[in-house]
Amino acid sequence: MATTMPLQFLRPMGLPRVTTLRRFLGVAKLSTDAPKATASMSPPVSTPTKPATAPNQPYRVSRTPSNNFPIYLLSKAGGNLKQTKVRKIEGDIQVLRTQLQKALGLKEREVTINQLTQQIIIKGHRKPEVEKFLEERHF
C-alpha cells in the first residue's frame, strides 16, 4: 500500500474553448459587413392597422406566453366526449358565455362555466370557431 493512486479529479482542468466562452458569456462575433444605407425616393407606404386594444368588453381573454389563444381541445370518456375549453378569462365570464353561445349557434346547456377555475367549456371540438370569435373582438 505504499503506492499512491493519482487523484485525477484534483488536477487543474484546461481552459475552455473560445466558443464555449462565447456561448456562456453571450459574446457575439462582431460583424465586419456594415449594412448598406440606401435612400428611397418613394414615400413610405402606410398600412392600415388593427386597434391594439380590445373594444370595451366586460371581459378579457389573455393570450398564452407563445401569443396563442388559451383554447384547448379535450377528449374524455374514451374519446367519445369532445370538449373545447377556454381559459385565462378575466371579468364578466357570463357575458362571454352568452356571446359565444349566440355566435356559435349553440344551446344554453352546451356552453357551461366552471366557476371555480373561471373557464368556459363548450360541447364539441370548436377551436377554429372560438379563435375566429376572439380575433373579431381584437383579443
CSV table of C-alpha atoms in Angstrom, one decimal:
chain,number,residue,atom,x,y,z
A,1,MET,CA,0.0,0.0,0.0
A,2,ALA,CA,3.0,2.2,-0.4
A,3,THR,CA,2.0,3.3,-3.9
A,4,THR,CA,-0.3,6.2,-4.1
A,5,MET,CA,-3.0,6.4,-6.6
A,6,PRO,CA,-3.1,9.7,-8.5
A,7,LEU,CA,-6.2,11.7,-7.8
A,8,GLN,CA,-7.4,12.7,-11.3
A,9,PHE,CA,-10.2,15.0,-10.0
A,10,LEU,CA,-7.7,17.2,-8.2
A,11,ARG,CA,-5.8,18.1,-11.3
A,12,PRO,CA,-6.5,21.5,-12.8
A,13,MET,CA,-8.5,21.4,-16.0
A,14,GLY,CA,-7.5,23.1,-19.2
A,15,LEU,CA,-9.0,26.3,-20.3
A,16,PRO,CA,-12.4,26.1,-22.1
A,17,ARG,CA,-12.7,26.7,-25.8
A,18,VAL,CA,-13.4,30.2,-27.1
A,19,THR,CA,-16.8,29.0,-28.5
A,20,THR,CA,-17.8,27.8,-25.1
A,21,LEU,CA,-16.9,31.1,-23.5
A,22,ARG,CA,-18.9,32.9,-26.1
A,23,ARG,CA,-21.9,30.8,-25.5
A,24,PHE,CA,-21.9,31.2,-21.7
A,25,LEU,CA,-20.9,34.8,-21.7
A,26,GLY,CA,-23.1,35.9,-24.5
A,27,VAL,CA,-20.3,37.5,-26.5
A,28,ALA,CA,-21.3,37.7,-30.2
A,29,LYS,CA,-19.0,38.0,-33.1
A,30,LEU,CA,-18.6,41.5,-34.5
A,31,SER,CA,-19.9,41.8,-37.9
A,32,THR,CA,-17.4,43.2,-40.5
A,33,ASP,CA,-20.0,43.9,-43.1
A,34,ALA,CA,-21.7,47.2,-42.5
A,35,PRO,CA,-25.3,47.4,-43.7
A,36,LYS,CA,-25.6,49.5,-46.8
A,37,ALA,CA,-27.8,52.5,-46.4
A,38,THR,CA,-29.9,53.3,-49.4
A,39,ALA,CA,-32.3,56.2,-49.6
A,40,SER,CA,-35.6,55.5,-51.2
A,41,MET,CA,-37.2,58.2,-53.3
A,42,SER,CA,-40.7,56.9,-52.7
A,43,PRO,CA,-42.5,57.9,-49.5
A,44,PRO,CA,-43.2,55.1,-47.0
A,45,VAL,CA,-46.4,53.3,-47.6
A,46,SER,CA,-48.8,53.3,-44.6
A,47,THR,CA,-50.7,50.1,-43.9
A,48,PRO,CA,-54.0,50.0,-42.1
A,49,THR,CA,-53.6,48.5,-38.7
A,50,LYS,CA,-56.0,47.0,-36.3
A,51,PRO,CA,-56.6,48.7,-33.0
A,52,ALA,CA,-54.0,47.5,-30.4
A,53,THR,CA,-56.6,47.2,-27.7
A,54,ALA,CA,-59.7,45.3,-27.4
A,55,PRO,CA,-63.0,47.1,-27.6
A,56,ASN,CA,-64.8,47.9,-24.3
A,57,GLN,CA,-66.0,44.5,-23.2
A,58,PRO,CA,-66.8,43.5,-19.7
A,59,TYR,CA,-64.4,40.5,-20.1
A,60,ARG,CA,-60.9,39.9,-21.3
A,61,VAL,CA,-59.2,36.8,-22.6
A,62,SER,CA,-55.4,36.9,-22.1
A,63,ARG,CA,-53.1,35.1,-24.5
A,64,THR,CA,-50.6,32.4,-23.7
A,65,PRO,CA,-46.8,33.2,-23.5
A,66,SER,CA,-46.5,31.9,-27.0
A,67,ASN,CA,-49.1,34.6,-28.1
A,68,ASN,CA,-51.8,32.0,-28.9
A,69,PHE,CA,-55.3,31.9,-27.6
A,70,PRO,CA,-55.9,29.8,-24.5
A,71,ILE,CA,-58.3,27.4,-26.3
A,72,TYR,CA,-57.8,23.7,-25.7
A,73,LEU,CA,-59.4,20.6,-27.1
A,74,LEU,CA,-60.3,17.8,-24.7
A,75,SER,CA,-61.3,14.2,-25.3
A,76,LYS,CA,-62.9,12.4,-22.4
A,77,ALA,CA,-64.8,9.1,-21.9
A,78,GLY,CA,-62.5,7.1,-24.2
A,79,GLY,CA,-62.7,9.8,-26.9
A,80,ASN,CA,-66.5,9.9,-27.2
A,81,LEU,CA,-66.9,13.1,-25.3
A,82,LYS,CA,-65.3,16.0,-27.1
A,83,GLN,CA,-65.0,19.4,-25.5
A,84,THR,CA,-63.4,22.8,-26.1
A,85,LYS,CA,-62.0,24.7,-23.0
A,86,VAL,CA,-61.4,28.5,-23.0
A,87,ARG,CA,-59.1,29.6,-20.2
A,88,LYS,CA,-57.5,32.8,-18.9
A,89,ILE,CA,-60.8,34.7,-18.7
A,90,GLU,CA,-60.9,37.9,-16.6
A,91,GLY,CA,-64.0,39.9,-15.9
A,92,ASP,CA,-67.7,39.0,-16.5
A,93,ILE,CA,-67.5,35.4,-17.8
A,94,GLN,CA,-71.3,35.2,-18.1
A,95,VAL,CA,-71.3,37.8,-20.9
A,96,LEU,CA,-68.6,35.9,-22.8
A,97,ARG,CA,-70.6,32.7,-22.4
A,98,THR,CA,-73.8,34.2,-23.9
A,99,GLN,CA,-71.9,35.9,-26.7
A,100,LEU,CA,-70.1,32.6,-27.6
A,101,GLN,CA,-73.3,30.7,-27.4
A,102,LYS,CA,-75.0,33.1,-29.8
A,103,ALA,CA,-72.0,33.3,-32.2
A,104,LEU,CA,-71.6,29.5,-32.4
A,105,GLY,CA,-75.4,28.8,-32.5
A,106,LEU,CA,-75.4,26.5,-29.5
A,107,LYS,CA,-78.0,25.7,-26.9
A,108,GLU,CA,-77.6,27.0,-23.4
A,109,ARG,CA,-76.7,23.6,-21.9
A,110,GLU,CA,-73.9,23.1,-24.5
A,111,VAL,CA,-71.8,26.1,-23.1
A,112,THR,CA,-71.0,25.8,-19.4
A,113,ILE,CA,-69.0,27.8,-16.9
A,114,ASN,CA,-66.6,26.3,-14.4
A,115,GLN,CA,-66.9,28.9,-11.7
A,116,LEU,CA,-64.0,27.5,-9.6
A,117,THR,CA,-61.5,27.8,-12.4
A,118,GLN,CA,-63.2,30.6,-14.4
A,119,GLN,CA,-63.2,28.6,-17.6
A,120,ILE,CA,-65.8,28.1,-20.3
A,121,ILE,CA,-66.4,24.5,-21.5
A,122,ILE,CA,-68.1,24.1,-24.9
A,123,LYS,CA,-69.5,20.8,-26.2
A,124,GLY,CA,-67.6,19.6,-29.3
A,125,HIS,CA,-64.3,20.5,-30.8
A,126,ARG,CA,-64.8,24.1,-31.8
A,127,LYS,CA,-61.4,25.7,-31.6
A,128,PRO,CA,-61.3,27.4,-35.0
A,129,GLU,CA,-64.7,29.0,-34.4
A,130,VAL,CA,-63.8,30.3,-31.0
A,131,GLU,CA,-60.4,31.6,-32.3
A,132,LYS,CA,-62.3,33.5,-35.1
A,133,PHE,CA,-64.7,34.8,-32.5
A,134,LEU,CA,-61.9,36.2,-30.3
A,135,GLU,CA,-60.0,37.6,-33.3
A,136,GLU,CA,-63.0,39.5,-34.4
A,137,ARG,CA,-63.1,41.1,-31.0
A,138,HIS,CA,-59.4,42.0,-31.2
A,139,PHE,CA,-58.1,39.9,-28.3
